[in-house]
Amino acid sequence: MKDYLVRAVGYNGQIRAFAARTTETVGEAQRRHSTWPVVSAALGRSMTASVMMGAMLKGEDKITVKVEGNGPIGAMVLDADAKGNVRGFVTHGQVHFDLNEQGKLDVRAGVGTEGFLSVVKDLGMKEMFSSQVPIVSGEIAEDFTYYFATSEQLPSSVGLGVLVNPDNTILAAGGFIIQLMPGCEEETIAALEKHLATIEPVSKMIEKGLTPEEILEAVLGEAGNVQVLSHMPVQFECNCSKERYSRAIIGLGVQELEEMIKEEGNIETQCHFCLETYDFSEAELQALVNEIKTQLN
Ligand SMILES: [Zn+2]
């Protein structure tokens, strides 16, 4: 099964819902960054939430989420768009923690319990929306729930899960976001809250291999009457390229570039998000210098 997400409504449009299977996507991030289990869980949960937040956008809109806790894994940065593409990195990928008291990966110990979750939405036409909330849990799902409630005034329920194999690869990953739309009736809220108290953890659902549709059915229950509106493939996708790095190098200007050529000769650049490297030989750098000079004339 390939990764995908579904957009849906429930309770006759009073609730909107998203669910995603992100096993391959988180697996790709784990392979590229060689993350250890707790870090994979923190990064994977954050990526899963971010790709669903991307699905709330339209067209060419983009979102950047930063989770900056005071724990040893450092900061996580996630980029997602409205087309199911997501990429992410973490400051320290190889940190080990013992299981927590519940016998689970101790994500809170890795992320920390203080710090910030910030969101920047690039809505095109130079329109930016940015917002920051304090980390309230460190387990990620609760932190996104808090973000939606305080920054977007959207009461939400967020469930995120990542399961890791003994060899550090990803066994399964996924999650859901349920949001009360304005005008949601009290009865609906009460019924939903009652049902949510009975559901099993999302990690159990993904372990059992539930599809995103089945996750929403489990989360909203029969009374929720889930109606799937659309499906979208989800993938780890980085839009870096040698061309983009060339533009960045040109931005340094003639003087700095000529000094770099003198001191370093060639340079190697690396993308934080996917760890792809791009080498520029002395001749290529010289060509970029010439390009700036031609533009200046
Ligand atoms: Zn990249």
XYZ file of C-alpha atoms and ligand atoms in Angstrom:
298
model
C 0.000 0.000 0.000
C 1.355 3.422 -0.986
C 1.095 6.341 1.437
C -1.929 8.570 1.033
C -4.223 10.845 2.924
C -7.945 11.366 2.855
C -9.987 14.486 3.445
C -13.418 13.833 4.832
C -16.380 15.285 6.676
C -18.446 13.691 9.409
C -21.604 14.416 11.356
C -23.150 15.926 8.220
C -20.412 18.465 7.687
C -20.149 19.608 11.298
C -16.721 18.019 11.504
C -13.878 17.939 9.032
C -11.359 15.163 9.209
C -8.004 14.146 7.779
C -6.210 10.844 8.065
C -2.952 9.669 6.571
C -0.804 6.626 6.170
C 2.819 7.854 6.187
C 4.831 4.650 6.621
C 6.936 5.047 3.444
C 7.279 8.814 3.882
C 8.578 8.544 7.444
C 10.680 5.560 6.337
C 12.374 7.706 3.709
C 13.129 10.408 6.308
C 14.483 7.749 8.685
C 16.781 6.330 5.967
C 18.029 9.702 4.796
C 18.723 11.027 8.300
C 19.612 7.679 9.938
C 17.453 8.590 12.907
C 17.187 6.392 15.992
C 13.776 5.257 17.263
C 12.675 8.102 19.553
C 13.852 10.670 17.014
C 12.104 8.782 14.196
C 8.897 8.840 16.226
C 9.189 12.577 16.986
C 10.069 13.467 13.396
C 7.521 11.033 11.933
C 4.669 12.313 14.099
C 5.562 15.893 13.185
C 5.802 15.047 9.472
C 2.429 13.283 9.580
C 0.760 16.291 11.221
C 2.467 18.669 8.790
C 1.402 16.800 5.665
C -2.216 16.849 6.898
C -1.898 20.585 7.595
C -0.584 20.960 4.047
C -3.771 19.272 2.845
C -5.750 22.091 4.518
C -4.098 24.549 2.095
C -4.842 25.202 -1.584
C -2.949 25.343 -4.876
C 0.676 26.432 -4.493
C 0.378 27.287 -0.772
C 3.071 25.943 1.508
C 3.560 25.453 5.200
C 6.645 25.290 7.405
C 6.367 23.855 10.896
C 9.147 24.145 13.438
C 9.132 22.177 16.677
C 11.811 23.609 18.905
C 11.838 21.939 22.286
C 14.503 21.993 24.991
C 15.138 18.241 24.663
C 18.304 16.605 23.327
C 17.056 16.011 19.775
C 17.042 19.778 19.137
C 14.776 21.381 16.551
C 12.674 19.717 13.877
C 11.737 21.580 10.709
C 9.015 20.327 8.368
C 7.908 21.683 5.011
C 4.688 20.551 3.377
C 2.491 21.659 0.501
C -1.102 21.166 -0.607
C -0.116 18.256 -2.869
C 0.967 15.691 -0.300
C 4.694 16.512 -0.417
C 6.555 16.769 2.851
C 10.195 16.950 3.913
C 11.839 17.355 7.273
C 14.989 17.315 9.307
C 16.054 17.234 12.923
C 19.140 18.703 14.594
C 20.251 15.510 16.368
C 19.075 12.282 14.770
C 21.090 9.779 16.773
C 19.998 10.067 20.363
C 18.925 7.091 22.468
C 16.303 6.966 25.215
C 14.902 4.152 27.310
C 11.221 3.320 26.906
C 8.872 5.393 29.052
C 6.731 4.058 31.935
C 4.101 2.855 29.478
C 6.729 0.857 27.594
C 6.539 3.271 24.645
C 9.105 5.363 22.783
C 9.755 8.341 25.046
C 9.129 11.130 22.540
C 8.616 13.705 25.289
C 12.101 13.016 26.672
C 13.561 13.617 23.222
C 11.578 16.719 22.281
C 11.479 18.305 25.719
C 8.569 19.908 27.550
C 9.448 23.541 26.989
C 9.948 25.479 23.807
C 7.859 26.467 20.830
C 5.858 25.082 17.966
C 5.756 27.608 15.161
C 3.884 27.575 11.899
C 4.486 29.727 8.835
C 2.035 29.485 5.955
C 3.056 30.881 2.599
C -0.274 31.645 0.973
C 1.173 33.097 -2.238
C 1.038 36.735 -3.418
C 3.507 37.533 -0.602
C 0.813 36.738 1.940
C 2.280 35.091 5.024
C 0.626 33.793 8.142
C 2.807 32.975 11.094
C 2.007 31.871 14.572
C 3.808 30.397 17.536
C 2.581 28.515 20.578
C 4.484 27.056 23.532
C 5.119 23.329 23.632
C 2.649 21.941 26.155
C 3.418 18.229 26.063
C 6.407 17.200 23.970
C 4.457 14.177 22.706
C 3.667 16.172 19.508
C -0.031 15.299 18.976
C -1.093 17.295 22.057
C 1.130 20.133 20.906
C -0.615 20.316 17.534
C -3.994 20.101 19.288
C -2.984 23.085 21.394
C -1.787 24.959 18.305
C -5.123 24.481 16.500
C -7.126 25.551 19.553
C -5.144 28.688 20.331
C -3.803 29.879 16.968
C -6.590 28.858 14.631
C -9.521 28.728 17.079
C -10.293 25.254 15.743
C -11.039 22.741 18.496
C -9.310 19.588 17.265
C -8.391 16.078 18.155
C -5.020 14.956 16.810
C -3.698 11.386 16.849
C -0.231 10.516 15.550
C 1.675 7.247 15.642
C 5.011 5.855 14.480
C 6.155 2.289 15.097
C 9.809 1.373 14.714
C 11.315 -2.040 13.911
C 14.209 -3.457 15.992
C 16.596 -2.531 13.136
C 15.466 1.137 13.359
C 13.454 1.029 10.115
C 9.832 2.207 10.191
C 7.167 -0.470 10.674
C 4.179 1.827 10.328
C 3.223 5.491 10.625
C 0.064 7.526 10.314
C -2.423 9.745 12.038
C -5.590 11.776 12.001
C -6.874 15.287 12.674
C -10.536 15.872 13.532
C -11.799 19.463 13.686
C -15.081 20.975 14.828
C -16.382 23.379 12.212
C -17.963 26.657 13.306
C -21.569 26.054 14.287
C -20.956 22.479 15.381
C -23.850 21.448 17.648
C -23.346 20.715 21.340
C -24.896 17.288 20.869
C -22.333 16.425 18.233
C -19.463 17.551 20.448
C -20.793 15.480 23.348
C -21.278 12.394 21.164
C -17.817 12.772 19.655
C -16.111 13.272 23.005
C -17.853 10.208 24.369
C -16.762 8.144 21.390
C -13.157 9.462 21.386
C -12.766 8.292 24.982
C -13.363 4.713 23.818
C -11.060 4.466 20.786
C -7.733 2.656 20.830
C -4.471 4.588 20.362
C -3.705 5.484 16.743
C -0.429 3.519 16.970
C -2.557 0.393 17.559
C -4.690 1.232 14.522
C -1.698 1.631 12.221
C -0.098 -1.503 13.677
C -3.236 -3.381 12.676
C -2.890 -1.953 9.188
C -6.018 0.206 9.193
C -6.324 2.402 6.091
C -6.854 6.163 6.524
C -10.553 5.615 5.740
C -10.804 2.922 8.410
C -8.970 5.132 10.908
C -11.582 7.871 10.410
C -14.399 5.377 10.745
C -12.888 4.146 13.996
C -12.290 7.670 15.300
C -15.692 9.133 14.405
C -17.695 5.972 14.982
C -20.840 4.879 13.229
C -22.752 7.998 14.277
C -20.039 10.116 12.639
C -21.136 8.986 9.174
C -17.734 9.580 7.516
C -17.905 10.915 3.967
C -14.565 10.875 2.162
C -14.169 13.921 -0.082
C -10.778 13.225 -1.663
C -7.630 11.086 -1.673
C -4.099 12.297 -2.220
C -0.787 10.436 -2.459
C 1.732 11.416 0.224
C 5.496 11.335 -0.179
C 8.827 12.599 1.112
C 9.775 15.092 -1.550
C 12.551 17.659 -1.517
C 12.600 20.389 -4.138
C 16.307 21.126 -3.815
C 18.465 21.074 -6.947
C 21.881 22.162 -8.152
C 20.141 25.010 -9.971
C 18.626 26.291 -6.683
C 22.016 26.159 -4.994
C 23.528 28.042 -7.957
C 21.010 30.837 -7.342
C 21.937 30.920 -3.651
C 25.658 31.036 -4.468
C 25.091 33.867 -6.969
C 23.336 35.729 -4.152
C 26.649 35.874 -2.262
C 27.983 38.396 -4.762
C 31.217 38.672 -6.767
C 33.569 39.644 -3.974
C 32.637 36.863 -1.575
C 32.583 34.301 -4.374
C 36.032 35.257 -5.635
C 37.377 34.977 -2.087
C 35.793 31.543 -1.766
C 37.373 30.387 -5.006
C 40.754 31.646 -3.833
C 40.465 29.994 -0.416
C 38.530 26.802 -1.098
C 38.749 26.175 -4.817
C 35.650 24.023 -5.115
C 32.744 23.879 -2.650
C 30.333 21.207 -1.546
C 26.822 22.131 -0.437
C 24.371 19.876 1.338
C 20.594 20.126 1.671
C 19.472 19.989 5.330
C 16.184 18.358 4.398
C 17.285 15.419 2.238
C 21.070 15.425 2.754
C 21.661 15.453 -1.006
C 25.057 17.051 -1.787
C 25.880 19.339 -4.694
C 29.494 19.956 -5.663
C 30.644 23.066 -7.457
C 34.066 22.876 -9.105
C 36.306 25.922 -9.368
C 35.348 26.231 -13.041
C 31.617 26.138 -12.202
C 32.078 28.774 -9.493
C 34.040 30.927 -11.916
C 31.173 30.572 -14.412
C 28.754 31.836 -11.741
C 31.035 34.830 -11.109
C 31.019 35.560 -14.832
C 27.245 35.286 -14.869
C 26.932 37.966 -12.159
C 29.406 40.198 -13.975
C 27.443 39.875 -17.226
C 24.229 40.762 -15.406
C 25.858 43.796 -13.829
C 27.026 45.139 -17.209
Zn 16.941 18.485 -0.530
